[in-house]
Short mmCIF file of C-alpha atoms in Angstrom, two decimals:
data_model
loop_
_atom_site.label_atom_id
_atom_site.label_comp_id
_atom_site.label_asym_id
_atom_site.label_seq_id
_atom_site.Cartn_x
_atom_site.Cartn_y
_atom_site.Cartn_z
CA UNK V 83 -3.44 15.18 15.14
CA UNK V 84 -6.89 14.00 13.39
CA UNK V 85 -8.19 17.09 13.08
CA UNK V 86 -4.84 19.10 11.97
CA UNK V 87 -5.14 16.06 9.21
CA UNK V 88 -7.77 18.86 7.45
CA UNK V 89 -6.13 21.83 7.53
CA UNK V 90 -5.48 23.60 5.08
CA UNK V 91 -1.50 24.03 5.10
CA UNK V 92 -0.12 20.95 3.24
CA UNK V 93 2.92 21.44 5.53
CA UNK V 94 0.53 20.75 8.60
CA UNK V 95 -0.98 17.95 6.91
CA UNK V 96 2.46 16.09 6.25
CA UNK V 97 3.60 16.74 9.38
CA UNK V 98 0.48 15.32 11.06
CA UNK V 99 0.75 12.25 8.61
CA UNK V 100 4.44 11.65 9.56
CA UNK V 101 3.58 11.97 13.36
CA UNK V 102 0.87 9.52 12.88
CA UNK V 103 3.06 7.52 11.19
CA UNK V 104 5.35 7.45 14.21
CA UNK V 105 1.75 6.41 16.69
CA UNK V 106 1.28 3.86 14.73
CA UNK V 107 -1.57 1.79 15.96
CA UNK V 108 -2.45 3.79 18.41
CA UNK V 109 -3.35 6.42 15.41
CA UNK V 110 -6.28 4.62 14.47
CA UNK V 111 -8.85 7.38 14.63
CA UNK V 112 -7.04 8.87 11.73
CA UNK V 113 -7.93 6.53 9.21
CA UNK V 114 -10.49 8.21 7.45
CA UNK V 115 -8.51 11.26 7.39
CA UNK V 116 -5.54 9.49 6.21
CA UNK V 117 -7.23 8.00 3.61
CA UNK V 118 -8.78 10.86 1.88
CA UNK V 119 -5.56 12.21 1.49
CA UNK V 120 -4.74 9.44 -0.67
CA UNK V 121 -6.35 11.44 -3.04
CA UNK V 122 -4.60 14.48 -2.77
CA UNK V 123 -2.79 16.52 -5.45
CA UNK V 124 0.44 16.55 -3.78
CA UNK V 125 2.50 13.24 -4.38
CA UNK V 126 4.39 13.53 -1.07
CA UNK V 127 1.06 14.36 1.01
CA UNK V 128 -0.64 11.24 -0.92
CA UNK V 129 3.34 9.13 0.36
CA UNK V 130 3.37 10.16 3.82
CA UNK V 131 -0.38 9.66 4.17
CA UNK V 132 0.42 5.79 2.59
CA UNK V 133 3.44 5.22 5.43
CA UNK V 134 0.96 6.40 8.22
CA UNK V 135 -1.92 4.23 7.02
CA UNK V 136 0.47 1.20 7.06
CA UNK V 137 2.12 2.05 10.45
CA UNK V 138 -1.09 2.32 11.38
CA UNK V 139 -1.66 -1.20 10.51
CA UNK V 140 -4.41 -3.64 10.16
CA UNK V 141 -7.11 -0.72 11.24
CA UNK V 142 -6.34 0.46 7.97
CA UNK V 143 -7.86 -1.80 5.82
CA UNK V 144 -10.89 0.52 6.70
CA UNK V 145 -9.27 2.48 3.80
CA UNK V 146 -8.81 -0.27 0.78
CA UNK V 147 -11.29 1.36 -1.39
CA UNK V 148 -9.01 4.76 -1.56
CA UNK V 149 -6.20 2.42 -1.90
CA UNK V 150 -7.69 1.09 -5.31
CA UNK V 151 -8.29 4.66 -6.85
CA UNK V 152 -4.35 5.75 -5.72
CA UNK V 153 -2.93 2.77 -7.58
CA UNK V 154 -4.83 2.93 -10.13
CA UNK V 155 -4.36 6.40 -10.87
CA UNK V 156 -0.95 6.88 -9.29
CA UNK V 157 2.40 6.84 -11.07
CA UNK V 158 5.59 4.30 -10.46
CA UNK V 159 6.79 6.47 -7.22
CA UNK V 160 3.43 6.27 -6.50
CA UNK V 161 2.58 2.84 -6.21
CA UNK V 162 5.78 2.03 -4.96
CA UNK V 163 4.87 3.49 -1.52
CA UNK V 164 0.98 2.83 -1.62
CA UNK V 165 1.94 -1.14 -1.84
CA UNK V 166 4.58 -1.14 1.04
CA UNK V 167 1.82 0.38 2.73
CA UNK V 168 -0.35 -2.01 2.28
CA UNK V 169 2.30 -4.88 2.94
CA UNK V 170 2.17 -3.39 6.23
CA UNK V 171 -1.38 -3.64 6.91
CA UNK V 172 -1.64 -7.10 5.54
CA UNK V 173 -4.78 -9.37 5.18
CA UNK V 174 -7.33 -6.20 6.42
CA UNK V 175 -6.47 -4.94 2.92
CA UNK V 176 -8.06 -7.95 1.04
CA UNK V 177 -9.75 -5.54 -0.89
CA UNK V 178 -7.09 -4.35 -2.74
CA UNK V 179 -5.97 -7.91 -4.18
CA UNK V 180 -8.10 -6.99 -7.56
CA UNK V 181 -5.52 -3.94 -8.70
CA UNK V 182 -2.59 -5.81 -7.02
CA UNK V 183 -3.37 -8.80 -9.56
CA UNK V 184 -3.23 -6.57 -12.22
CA UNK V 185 0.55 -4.64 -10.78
CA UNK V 186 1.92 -7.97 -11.19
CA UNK V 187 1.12 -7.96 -14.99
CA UNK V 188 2.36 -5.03 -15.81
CA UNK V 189 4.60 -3.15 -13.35
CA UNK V 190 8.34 -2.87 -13.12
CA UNK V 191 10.64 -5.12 -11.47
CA UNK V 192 10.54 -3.52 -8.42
CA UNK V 193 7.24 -2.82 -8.26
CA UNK V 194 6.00 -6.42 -9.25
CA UNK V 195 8.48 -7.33 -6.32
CA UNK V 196 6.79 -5.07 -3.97
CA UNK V 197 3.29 -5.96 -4.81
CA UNK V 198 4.22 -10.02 -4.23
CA UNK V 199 5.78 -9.07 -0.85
CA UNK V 200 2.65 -7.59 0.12
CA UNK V 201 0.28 -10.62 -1.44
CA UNK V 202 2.68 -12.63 0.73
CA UNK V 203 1.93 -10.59 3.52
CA UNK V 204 -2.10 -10.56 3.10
CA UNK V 205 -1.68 -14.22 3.13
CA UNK V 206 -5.37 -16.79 2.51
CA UNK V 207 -7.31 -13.45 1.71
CA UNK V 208 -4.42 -12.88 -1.50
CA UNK V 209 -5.14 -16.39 -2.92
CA UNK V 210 -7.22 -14.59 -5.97
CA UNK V 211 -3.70 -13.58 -7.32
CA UNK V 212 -2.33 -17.21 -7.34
CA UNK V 213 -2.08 -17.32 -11.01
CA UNK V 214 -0.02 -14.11 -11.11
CA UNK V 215 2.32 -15.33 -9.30
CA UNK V 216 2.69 -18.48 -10.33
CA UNK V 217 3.22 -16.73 -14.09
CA UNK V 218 6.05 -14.46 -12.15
CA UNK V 219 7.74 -17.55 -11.20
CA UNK V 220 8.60 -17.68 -14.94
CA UNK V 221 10.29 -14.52 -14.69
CA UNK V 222 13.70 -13.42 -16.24
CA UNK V 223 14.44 -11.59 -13.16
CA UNK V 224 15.56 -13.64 -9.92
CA UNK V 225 14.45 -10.96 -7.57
CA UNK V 226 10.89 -10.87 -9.23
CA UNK V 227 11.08 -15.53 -9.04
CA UNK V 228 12.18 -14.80 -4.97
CA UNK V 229 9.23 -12.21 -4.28
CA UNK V 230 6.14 -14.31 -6.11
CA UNK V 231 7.66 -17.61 -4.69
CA UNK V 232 7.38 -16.31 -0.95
CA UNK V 233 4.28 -15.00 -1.55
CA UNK V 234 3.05 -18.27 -2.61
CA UNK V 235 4.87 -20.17 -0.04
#
Protein backbone atom coordinates (compact mmCIF):
# COMPACT_ATOMS: atom_id res chain seq x y z
CA UNK A 1 0.00 0.00 0.00
CA UNK A 2 3.20 2.37 0.63
CA UNK A 3 4.32 2.29 -2.55
CA UNK A 4 0.76 2.56 -4.50
CA UNK A 5 0.79 5.84 -2.01
CA UNK A 6 3.02 7.40 -5.23
CA UNK A 7 1.29 6.56 -8.03
CA UNK A 8 0.22 8.54 -10.15
CA UNK A 9 -3.73 7.92 -10.31
CA UNK A 10 -5.24 10.10 -7.52
CA UNK A 11 -7.93 7.37 -7.39
CA UNK A 12 -5.10 4.83 -6.34
CA UNK A 13 -3.73 7.18 -3.99
CA UNK A 14 -7.16 7.70 -2.05
CA UNK A 15 -7.86 4.37 -2.07
CA UNK A 16 -4.47 3.42 -0.58
CA UNK A 17 -4.97 6.33 2.03
CA UNK A 18 -8.46 5.01 3.02
CA UNK A 19 -7.07 1.37 3.31
CA UNK A 20 -4.36 2.64 5.45
CA UNK A 21 -6.69 4.36 7.27
CA UNK A 22 -8.51 1.12 8.01
CA UNK A 23 -4.55 -0.62 9.23
CA UNK A 24 -4.26 1.81 11.37
CA UNK A 25 -1.19 1.37 13.42
CA UNK A 26 -0.05 -1.26 11.83
CA UNK A 27 0.31 1.31 8.66
CA UNK A 28 3.14 2.94 10.07
CA UNK A 29 5.59 2.64 7.22
CA UNK A 30 3.33 4.95 5.38
CA UNK A 31 3.94 7.94 7.18
CA UNK A 32 6.15 9.70 5.05
CA UNK A 33 4.05 8.94 2.18
CA UNK A 34 1.02 10.01 3.91
CA UNK A 35 2.38 13.04 4.80
CA UNK A 36 3.55 14.42 1.59
CA UNK A 37 0.25 14.12 0.41
CA UNK A 38 -0.76 16.61 2.81
CA UNK A 39 0.40 18.78 0.33
CA UNK A 40 -1.41 17.73 -2.49
CA UNK A 41 -3.67 19.73 -4.84
CA UNK A 42 -6.62 17.66 -4.37
CA UNK A 43 -8.61 18.56 -1.09
CA UNK A 44 -10.01 15.03 -0.67
CA UNK A 45 -6.46 13.31 -1.35
CA UNK A 46 -4.93 15.98 1.27
CA UNK A 47 -8.59 14.58 3.82
CA UNK A 48 -8.17 11.02 3.42
CA UNK A 49 -4.38 11.27 3.72
CA UNK A 50 -5.24 13.40 7.30
CA UNK A 51 -7.79 10.33 8.55
CA UNK A 52 -4.99 7.74 7.72
CA UNK A 53 -2.22 9.69 9.45
CA UNK A 54 -4.46 9.87 12.59
CA UNK A 55 -5.64 6.19 12.46
CA UNK A 56 -2.34 5.68 12.14
CA UNK A 57 -1.76 7.23 15.41
CA UNK A 58 1.01 8.38 17.57
CA UNK A 59 3.71 7.16 14.70
CA UNK A 60 2.43 10.03 13.03
CA UNK A 61 3.72 12.75 14.78
CA UNK A 62 6.75 11.87 12.44
CA UNK A 63 4.64 14.13 10.13
CA UNK A 64 3.87 17.51 12.33
CA UNK A 65 5.95 19.66 10.20
CA UNK A 66 3.53 18.90 6.97
CA UNK A 67 0.79 19.28 9.40
CA UNK A 68 1.83 23.04 10.01
CA UNK A 69 2.05 23.98 6.20
CA UNK A 70 -1.72 22.14 5.59
CA UNK A 71 -3.28 24.31 8.28
CA UNK A 72 -1.77 27.02 7.56
CA UNK A 73 -2.48 27.05 4.05
CA UNK A 74 -5.65 24.96 4.08
CA UNK A 75 -9.21 26.25 4.04
CA UNK A 76 -12.18 25.69 6.85
CA UNK A 77 -12.99 21.98 5.35
CA UNK A 78 -9.55 21.77 5.45
CA UNK A 79 -8.52 22.22 8.82
CA UNK A 80 -11.48 20.72 10.04
CA UNK A 81 -10.14 17.22 9.15
CA UNK A 82 -6.28 17.96 9.52
CA UNK A 83 -7.10 18.77 13.45
CA UNK A 84 -9.30 15.61 14.12
CA UNK A 85 -6.38 14.06 12.74
CA UNK A 86 -4.20 15.22 14.87
CA UNK A 87 -6.62 14.74 17.98
CA UNK A 88 -6.07 11.28 17.08
CA UNK A 89 -2.45 11.14 17.20
CA UNK A 90 -2.26 13.15 20.35
CA UNK A 91 0.89 14.32 22.31
CA UNK A 92 3.46 12.89 19.24
CA UNK A 93 2.05 15.95 17.45
CA UNK A 94 3.48 18.54 19.98
CA UNK A 95 4.77 20.22 17.16
CA UNK A 96 1.83 21.44 15.85
CA UNK A 97 0.66 23.34 19.17
CA UNK A 98 2.24 26.75 17.54
CA UNK A 99 -0.59 26.96 14.51
CA UNK A 100 -3.17 25.27 16.84
CA UNK A 101 -2.65 28.39 19.28
CA UNK A 102 -3.26 30.56 16.64
CA UNK A 103 -6.87 28.30 15.25
CA UNK A 104 -8.15 29.12 18.54
CA UNK A 105 -7.91 32.93 17.82
CA UNK A 106 -9.37 33.02 14.87
CA UNK A 107 -11.31 29.99 13.60
CA UNK A 108 -14.98 29.21 13.61
CA UNK A 109 -16.93 27.71 16.26
CA UNK A 110 -16.45 24.46 15.21
CA UNK A 111 -13.20 24.62 14.33
CA UNK A 112 -11.96 26.40 17.61
CA UNK A 113 -13.96 23.38 19.19
CA UNK A 114 -12.05 20.90 17.26
CA UNK A 115 -8.67 22.35 17.75
CA UNK A 116 -9.34 22.40 21.91
CA UNK A 117 -10.42 18.72 21.67
CA UNK A 118 -7.25 17.93 20.17
CA UNK A 119 -5.02 20.31 22.72
CA UNK A 120 -6.99 18.24 25.23
CA UNK A 121 -5.93 15.26 23.66
CA UNK A 122 -2.00 16.20 23.29
CA UNK A 123 -2.27 16.79 26.92
CA UNK A 124 1.39 18.35 29.10
CA UNK A 125 3.07 18.78 25.55
CA UNK A 126 -0.29 21.42 24.62
CA UNK A 127 0.37 23.54 27.78
CA UNK A 128 1.92 26.47 25.34
CA UNK A 129 -1.81 27.12 24.35
CA UNK A 130 -3.01 27.61 28.00
CA UNK A 131 -3.79 31.18 27.49
CA UNK A 132 -5.97 30.41 24.46
CA UNK A 133 -7.97 28.56 26.12
CA UNK A 134 -8.36 30.08 29.06
CA UNK A 135 -9.50 33.35 26.72
CA UNK A 136 -12.10 30.67 25.02
CA UNK A 137 -13.51 30.08 28.33
CA UNK A 138 -14.89 33.63 27.86
CA UNK A 139 -16.66 32.59 24.92
CA UNK A 140 -20.29 33.44 23.79
CA UNK A 141 -20.66 30.01 22.57
CA UNK A 142 -21.22 27.08 25.22
CA UNK A 143 -19.89 24.45 22.93
CA UNK A 144 -16.61 26.53 22.32
CA UNK A 145 -16.58 27.16 26.94
CA UNK A 146 -17.12 22.92 27.00
CA UNK A 147 -14.21 22.17 24.38
CA UNK A 148 -11.33 24.75 25.92
CA UNK A 149 -12.49 23.76 29.51
CA UNK A 150 -11.73 19.91 28.86
CA UNK A 151 -8.80 20.68 27.27
CA UNK A 152 -7.60 22.47 30.22
CA UNK A 153 -8.96 20.07 32.65
Amino acid sequence: LNTLLTEKDPSVRGLAAELLARIGPRGEMAVANLAAMLSDDDPALRGRAALALGAIGQASGKAAGEFVKALKAGGEDTRLVLVYALRQIGPSARGTVEVLRELLKEGSRELKARTAAALEKMGKAARNAIPELEGLLGSADPLVQLHAAMALW
